[in-house]
CSV table of C-alpha atoms and ligand atoms in Angstrom, one decimal:
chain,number,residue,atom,x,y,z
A,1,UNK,CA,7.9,1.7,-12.0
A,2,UNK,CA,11.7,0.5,-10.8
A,3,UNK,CA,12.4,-0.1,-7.7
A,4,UNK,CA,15.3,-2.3,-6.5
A,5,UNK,CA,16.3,-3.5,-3.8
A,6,UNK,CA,20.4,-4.1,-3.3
A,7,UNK,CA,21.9,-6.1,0.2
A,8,UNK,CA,18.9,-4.7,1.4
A,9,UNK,CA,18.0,-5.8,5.1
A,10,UNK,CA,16.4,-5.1,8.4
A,11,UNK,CA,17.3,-5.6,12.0
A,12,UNK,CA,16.1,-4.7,15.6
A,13,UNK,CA,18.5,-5.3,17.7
A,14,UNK,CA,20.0,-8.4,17.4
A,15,UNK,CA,17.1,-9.7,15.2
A,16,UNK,CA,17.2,-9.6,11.6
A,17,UNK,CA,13.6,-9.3,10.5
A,18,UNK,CA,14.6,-9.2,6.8
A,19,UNK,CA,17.2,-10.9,5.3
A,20,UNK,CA,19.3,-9.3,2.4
A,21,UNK,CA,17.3,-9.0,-0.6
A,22,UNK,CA,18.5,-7.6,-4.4
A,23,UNK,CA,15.3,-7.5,-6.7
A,24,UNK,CA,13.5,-5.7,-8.6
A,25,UNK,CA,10.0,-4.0,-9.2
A,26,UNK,CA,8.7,-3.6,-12.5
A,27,UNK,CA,5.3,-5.5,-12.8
A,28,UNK,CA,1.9,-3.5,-13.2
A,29,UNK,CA,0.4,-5.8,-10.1
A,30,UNK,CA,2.5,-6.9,-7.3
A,31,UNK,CA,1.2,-8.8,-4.2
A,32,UNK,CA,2.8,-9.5,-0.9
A,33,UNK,CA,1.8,-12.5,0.7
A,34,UNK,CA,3.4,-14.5,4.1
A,35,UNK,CA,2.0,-15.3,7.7
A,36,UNK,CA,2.1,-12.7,10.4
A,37,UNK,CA,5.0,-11.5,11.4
A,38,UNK,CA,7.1,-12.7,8.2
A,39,UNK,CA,8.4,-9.3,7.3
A,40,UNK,CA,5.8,-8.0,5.0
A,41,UNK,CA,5.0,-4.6,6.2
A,42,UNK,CA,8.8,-4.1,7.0
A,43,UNK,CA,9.1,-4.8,3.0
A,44,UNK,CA,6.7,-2.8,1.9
A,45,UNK,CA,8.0,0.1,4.4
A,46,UNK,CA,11.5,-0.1,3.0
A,47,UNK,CA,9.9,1.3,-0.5
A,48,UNK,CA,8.3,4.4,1.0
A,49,UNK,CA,11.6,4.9,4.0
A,50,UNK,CA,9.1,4.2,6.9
A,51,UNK,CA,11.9,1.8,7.6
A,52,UNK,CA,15.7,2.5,7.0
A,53,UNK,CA,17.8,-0.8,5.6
A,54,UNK,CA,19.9,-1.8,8.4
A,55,UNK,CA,22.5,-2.8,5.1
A,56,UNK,CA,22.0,-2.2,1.5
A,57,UNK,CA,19.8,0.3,-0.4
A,58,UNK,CA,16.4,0.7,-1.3
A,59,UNK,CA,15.8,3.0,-4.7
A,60,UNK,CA,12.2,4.3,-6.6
A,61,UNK,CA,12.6,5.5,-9.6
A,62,UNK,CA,16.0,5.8,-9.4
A,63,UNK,CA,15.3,7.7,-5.6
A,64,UNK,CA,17.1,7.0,-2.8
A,65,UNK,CA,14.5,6.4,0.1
A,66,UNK,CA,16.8,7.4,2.4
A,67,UNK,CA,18.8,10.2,0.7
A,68,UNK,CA,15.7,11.3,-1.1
A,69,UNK,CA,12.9,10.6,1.3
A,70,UNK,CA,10.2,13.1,0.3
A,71,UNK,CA,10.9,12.6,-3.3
A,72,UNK,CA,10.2,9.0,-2.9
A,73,UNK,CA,7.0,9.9,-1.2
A,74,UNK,CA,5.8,11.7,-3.7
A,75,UNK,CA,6.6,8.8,-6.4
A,76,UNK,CA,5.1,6.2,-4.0
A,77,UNK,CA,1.9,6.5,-2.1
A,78,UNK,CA,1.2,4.0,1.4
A,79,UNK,CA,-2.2,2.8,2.6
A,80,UNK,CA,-1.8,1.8,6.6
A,81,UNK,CA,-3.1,-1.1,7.8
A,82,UNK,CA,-5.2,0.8,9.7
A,83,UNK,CA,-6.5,3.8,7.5
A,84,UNK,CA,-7.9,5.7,10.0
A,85,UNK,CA,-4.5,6.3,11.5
A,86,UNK,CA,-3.5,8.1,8.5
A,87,UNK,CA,-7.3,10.5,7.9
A,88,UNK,CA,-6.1,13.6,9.3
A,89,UNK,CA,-9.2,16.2,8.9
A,90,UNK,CA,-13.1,15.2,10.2
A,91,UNK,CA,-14.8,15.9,6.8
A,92,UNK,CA,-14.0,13.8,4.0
A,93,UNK,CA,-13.6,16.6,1.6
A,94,UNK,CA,-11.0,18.6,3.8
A,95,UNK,CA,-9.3,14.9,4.2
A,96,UNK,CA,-8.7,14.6,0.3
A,97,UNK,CA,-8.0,18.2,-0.2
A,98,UNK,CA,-4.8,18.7,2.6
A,99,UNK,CA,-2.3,16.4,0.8
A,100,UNK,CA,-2.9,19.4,-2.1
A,101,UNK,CA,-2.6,22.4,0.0
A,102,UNK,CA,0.6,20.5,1.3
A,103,UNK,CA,1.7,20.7,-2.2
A,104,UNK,CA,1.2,24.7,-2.3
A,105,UNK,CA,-1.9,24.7,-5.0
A,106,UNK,CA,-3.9,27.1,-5.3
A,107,UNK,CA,-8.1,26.9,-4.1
A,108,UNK,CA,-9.3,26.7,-7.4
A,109,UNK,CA,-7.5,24.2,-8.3
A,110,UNK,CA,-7.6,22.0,-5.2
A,111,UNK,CA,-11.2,22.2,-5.5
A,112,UNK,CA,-11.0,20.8,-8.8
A,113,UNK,CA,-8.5,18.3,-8.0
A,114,UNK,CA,-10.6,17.0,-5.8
A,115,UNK,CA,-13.7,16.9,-6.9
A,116,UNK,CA,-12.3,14.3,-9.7
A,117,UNK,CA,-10.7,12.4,-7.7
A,118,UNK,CA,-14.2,12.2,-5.3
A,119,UNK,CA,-15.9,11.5,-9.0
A,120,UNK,CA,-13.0,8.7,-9.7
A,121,UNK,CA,-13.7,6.7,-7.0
A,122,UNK,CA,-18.0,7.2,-6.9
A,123,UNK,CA,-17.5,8.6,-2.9
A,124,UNK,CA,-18.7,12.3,-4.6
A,125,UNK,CA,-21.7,11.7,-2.4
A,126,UNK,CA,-19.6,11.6,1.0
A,127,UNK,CA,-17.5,14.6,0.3
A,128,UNK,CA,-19.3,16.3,3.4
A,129,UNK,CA,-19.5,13.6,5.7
A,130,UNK,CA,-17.8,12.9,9.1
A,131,UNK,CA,-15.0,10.4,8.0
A,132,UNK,CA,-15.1,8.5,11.6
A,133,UNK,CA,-18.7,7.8,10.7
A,134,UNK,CA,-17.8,6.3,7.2
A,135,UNK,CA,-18.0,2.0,6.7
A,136,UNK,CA,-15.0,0.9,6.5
A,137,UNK,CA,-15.2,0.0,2.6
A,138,UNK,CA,-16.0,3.3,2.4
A,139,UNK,CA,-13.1,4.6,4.9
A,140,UNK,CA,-10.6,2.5,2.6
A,141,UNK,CA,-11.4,4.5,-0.4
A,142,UNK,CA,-10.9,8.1,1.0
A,143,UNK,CA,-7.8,6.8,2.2
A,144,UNK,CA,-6.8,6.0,-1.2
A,145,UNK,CA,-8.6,8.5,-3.1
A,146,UNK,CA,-6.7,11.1,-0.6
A,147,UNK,CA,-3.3,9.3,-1.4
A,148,UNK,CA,-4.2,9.4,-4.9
A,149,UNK,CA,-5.0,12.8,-5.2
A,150,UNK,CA,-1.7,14.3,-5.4
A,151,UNK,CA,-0.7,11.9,-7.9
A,152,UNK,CA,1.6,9.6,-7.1
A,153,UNK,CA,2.6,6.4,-9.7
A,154,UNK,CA,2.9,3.6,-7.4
A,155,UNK,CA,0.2,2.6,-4.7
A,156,UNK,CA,1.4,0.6,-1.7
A,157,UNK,CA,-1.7,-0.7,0.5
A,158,UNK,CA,-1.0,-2.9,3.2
A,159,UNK,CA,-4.0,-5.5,3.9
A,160,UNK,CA,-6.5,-3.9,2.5
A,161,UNK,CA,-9.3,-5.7,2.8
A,162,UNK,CA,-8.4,-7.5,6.2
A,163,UNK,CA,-11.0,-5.7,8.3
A,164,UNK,CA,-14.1,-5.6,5.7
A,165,UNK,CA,-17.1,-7.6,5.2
A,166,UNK,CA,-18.0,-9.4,2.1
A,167,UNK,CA,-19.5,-6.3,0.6
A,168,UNK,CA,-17.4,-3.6,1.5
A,169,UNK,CA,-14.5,-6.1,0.4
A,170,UNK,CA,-15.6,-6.6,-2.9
A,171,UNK,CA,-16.2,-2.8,-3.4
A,172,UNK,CA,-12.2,-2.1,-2.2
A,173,UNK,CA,-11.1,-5.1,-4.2
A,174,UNK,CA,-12.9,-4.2,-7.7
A,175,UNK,CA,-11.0,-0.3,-6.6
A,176,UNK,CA,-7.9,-1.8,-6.4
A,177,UNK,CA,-8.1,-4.1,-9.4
A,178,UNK,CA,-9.4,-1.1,-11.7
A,179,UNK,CA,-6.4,1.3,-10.7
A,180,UNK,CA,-4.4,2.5,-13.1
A,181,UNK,CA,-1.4,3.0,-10.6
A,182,UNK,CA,1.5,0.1,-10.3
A,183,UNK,CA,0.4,-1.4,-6.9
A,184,UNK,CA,2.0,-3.6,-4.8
A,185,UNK,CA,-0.7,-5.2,-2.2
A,186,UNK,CA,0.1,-7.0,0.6
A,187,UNK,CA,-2.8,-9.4,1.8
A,188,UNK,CA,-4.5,-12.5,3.3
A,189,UNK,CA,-6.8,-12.4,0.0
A,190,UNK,CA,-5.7,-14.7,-2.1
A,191,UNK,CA,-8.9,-14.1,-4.5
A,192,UNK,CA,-7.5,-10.7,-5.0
A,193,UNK,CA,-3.9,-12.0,-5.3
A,194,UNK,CA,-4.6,-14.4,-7.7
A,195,UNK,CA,-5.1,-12.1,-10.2
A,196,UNK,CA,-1.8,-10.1,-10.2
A,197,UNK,CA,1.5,-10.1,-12.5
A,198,UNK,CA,3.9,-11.4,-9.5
A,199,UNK,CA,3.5,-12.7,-6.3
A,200,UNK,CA,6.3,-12.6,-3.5
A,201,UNK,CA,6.1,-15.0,-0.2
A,202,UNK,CA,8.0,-14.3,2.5
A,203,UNK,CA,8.7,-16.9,5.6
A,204,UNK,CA,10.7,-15.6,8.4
A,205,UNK,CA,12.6,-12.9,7.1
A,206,UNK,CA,12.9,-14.6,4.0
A,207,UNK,CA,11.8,-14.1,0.7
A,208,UNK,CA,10.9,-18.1,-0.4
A,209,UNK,CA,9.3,-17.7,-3.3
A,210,UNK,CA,8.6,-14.9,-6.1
A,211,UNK,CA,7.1,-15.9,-9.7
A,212,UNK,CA,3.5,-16.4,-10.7
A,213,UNK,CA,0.6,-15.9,-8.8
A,214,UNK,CA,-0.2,-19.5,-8.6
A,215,UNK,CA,3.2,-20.9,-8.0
A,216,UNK,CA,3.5,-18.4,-4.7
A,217,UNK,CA,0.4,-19.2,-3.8
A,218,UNK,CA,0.6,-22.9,-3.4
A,219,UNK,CA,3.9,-22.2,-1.8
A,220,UNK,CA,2.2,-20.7,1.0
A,221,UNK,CA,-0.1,-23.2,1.5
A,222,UNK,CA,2.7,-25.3,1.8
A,223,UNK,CA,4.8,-22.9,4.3
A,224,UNK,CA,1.5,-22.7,6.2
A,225,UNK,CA,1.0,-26.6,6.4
A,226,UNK,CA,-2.5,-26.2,4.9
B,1,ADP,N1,9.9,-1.5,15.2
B,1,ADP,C1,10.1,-2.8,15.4
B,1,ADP,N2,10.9,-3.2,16.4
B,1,ADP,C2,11.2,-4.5,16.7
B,1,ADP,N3,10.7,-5.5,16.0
B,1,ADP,C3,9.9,-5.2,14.9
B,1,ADP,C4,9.5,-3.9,14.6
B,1,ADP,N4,8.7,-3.9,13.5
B,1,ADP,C5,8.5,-5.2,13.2
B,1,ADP,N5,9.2,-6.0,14.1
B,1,ADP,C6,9.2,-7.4,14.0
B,1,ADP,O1,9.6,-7.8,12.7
B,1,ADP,C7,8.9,-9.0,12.3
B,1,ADP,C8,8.2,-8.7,11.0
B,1,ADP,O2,7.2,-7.8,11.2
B,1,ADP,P1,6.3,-7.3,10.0
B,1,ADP,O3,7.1,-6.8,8.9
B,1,ADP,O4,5.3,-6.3,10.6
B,1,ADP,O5,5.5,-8.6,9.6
B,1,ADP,P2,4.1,-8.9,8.8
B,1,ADP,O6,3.7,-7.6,8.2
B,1,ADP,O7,4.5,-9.9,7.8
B,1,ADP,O8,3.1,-9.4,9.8
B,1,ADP,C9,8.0,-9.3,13.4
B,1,ADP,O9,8.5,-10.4,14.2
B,1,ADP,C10,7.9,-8.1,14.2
B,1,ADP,O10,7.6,-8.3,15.6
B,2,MG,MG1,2.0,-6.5,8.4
């Protein structure tokens, strides 16, 4: 995974919601951490050209998310917030196997495609079920399963794991930490965090700190004044 960021920023108006940034992406295990409203999902959005860079560039692989939007898309999949909002057909099985009819495969294949992604991710045994009926552990994984499927290297999933219980948390956590993917996570869940190759905090627009898990970690705490 490269992806770098050059003068990149953000504004609305006559707010600048990001602040220039040049970095870049490498690490297996990224997190995303900040209070609300500190420009976190507009980061993350700049890497799949949700968002535009009001100055700068943003590249993926060498792809321009601007000039080469749907080629970034296909190197870098995006969980919402909200998952639901991106589950586009009732049965969970249909849900997984559009993003591969988009692609132009043919039925045998699809099916086989997913299947094994179904098998991947041990949600075989709600291939036929409604997905607005699904937990919403469960609804997090067909999301990513179905982003999955069509195989792109880098995950993005923003907060993951904010609206879960304990046990439906732990279930989408243990996921994410078992992918094979580069991910970059934003979230609140500094247990899951913890564990990852580089942590970046942002405060205001601003990226304030970007190292070790640890070392961002405790910055927050300070930024947050707890
Ligand atoms: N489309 C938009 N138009 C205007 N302001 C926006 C838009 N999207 C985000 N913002 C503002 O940008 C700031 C950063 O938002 P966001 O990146 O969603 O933060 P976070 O994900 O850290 O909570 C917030 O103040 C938000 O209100
Ligand atoms: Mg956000």
């Amino acid at each position: 995974m490269d992806i770098r960021f050059s003068g990149a920023s953000v504004r609305y108006g006559e707010r600048t919601v990001l602040q220039p940034l040049t970095l870049s992406l490498t690490e297996r295990r990224i997190g995303i951490i900040g209070l609300n409203g500190s420009g976190k999902t507009t980061f993350a959005r700049l890497i799949n050209g949700l968002v535009k860079p009001t100055t700068g560039t943003v590249t993926v692989n060498g792809l321009d998310t601007v000039e080469d939007a749907s080629a970034t898309l296909a190197e870098a999949g995006f969980i919402f917030q909200n998952p639901q909002h991106q589950i586009i057909m009732p049965i969970v099985h249909e849900d997984i196997a559009f993003g591969l009819k988009n692609c132009g495969l043919k039925a045998d294949e699809i099916e086989r495609r997913t299947a094994a992604v179904l098998e991947r991710f041990g949600i075989a045994h709600l291939a036929k079920r409604r997905v607005h009926e699904l937990s919403g552990g469960e609804t997090q994984l067909v999301a990513i399963a179905s982003v999955l499927v069509t195989g792109p290297g880098i995950l993005i999933l923003d907060e993951p794991t904010n609206q879960l219980d304990l046990k439906n948390r732990r279930l989408v956590e243990n996921t994410i930490a078992g992918l094979g993917e580069h991910t970059i996570v934003i979230s609140h869940d500094l247990p899951l965090i913890e564990r990852f190759d580089r942590v970046i905090l942002f405060h205001d627009g601003r990226l304030v700190a970007d190292g070790p898990a640890s070392e961002s970690i405790r910055a927050y705490h300070a930024v947050a004044g707890c």
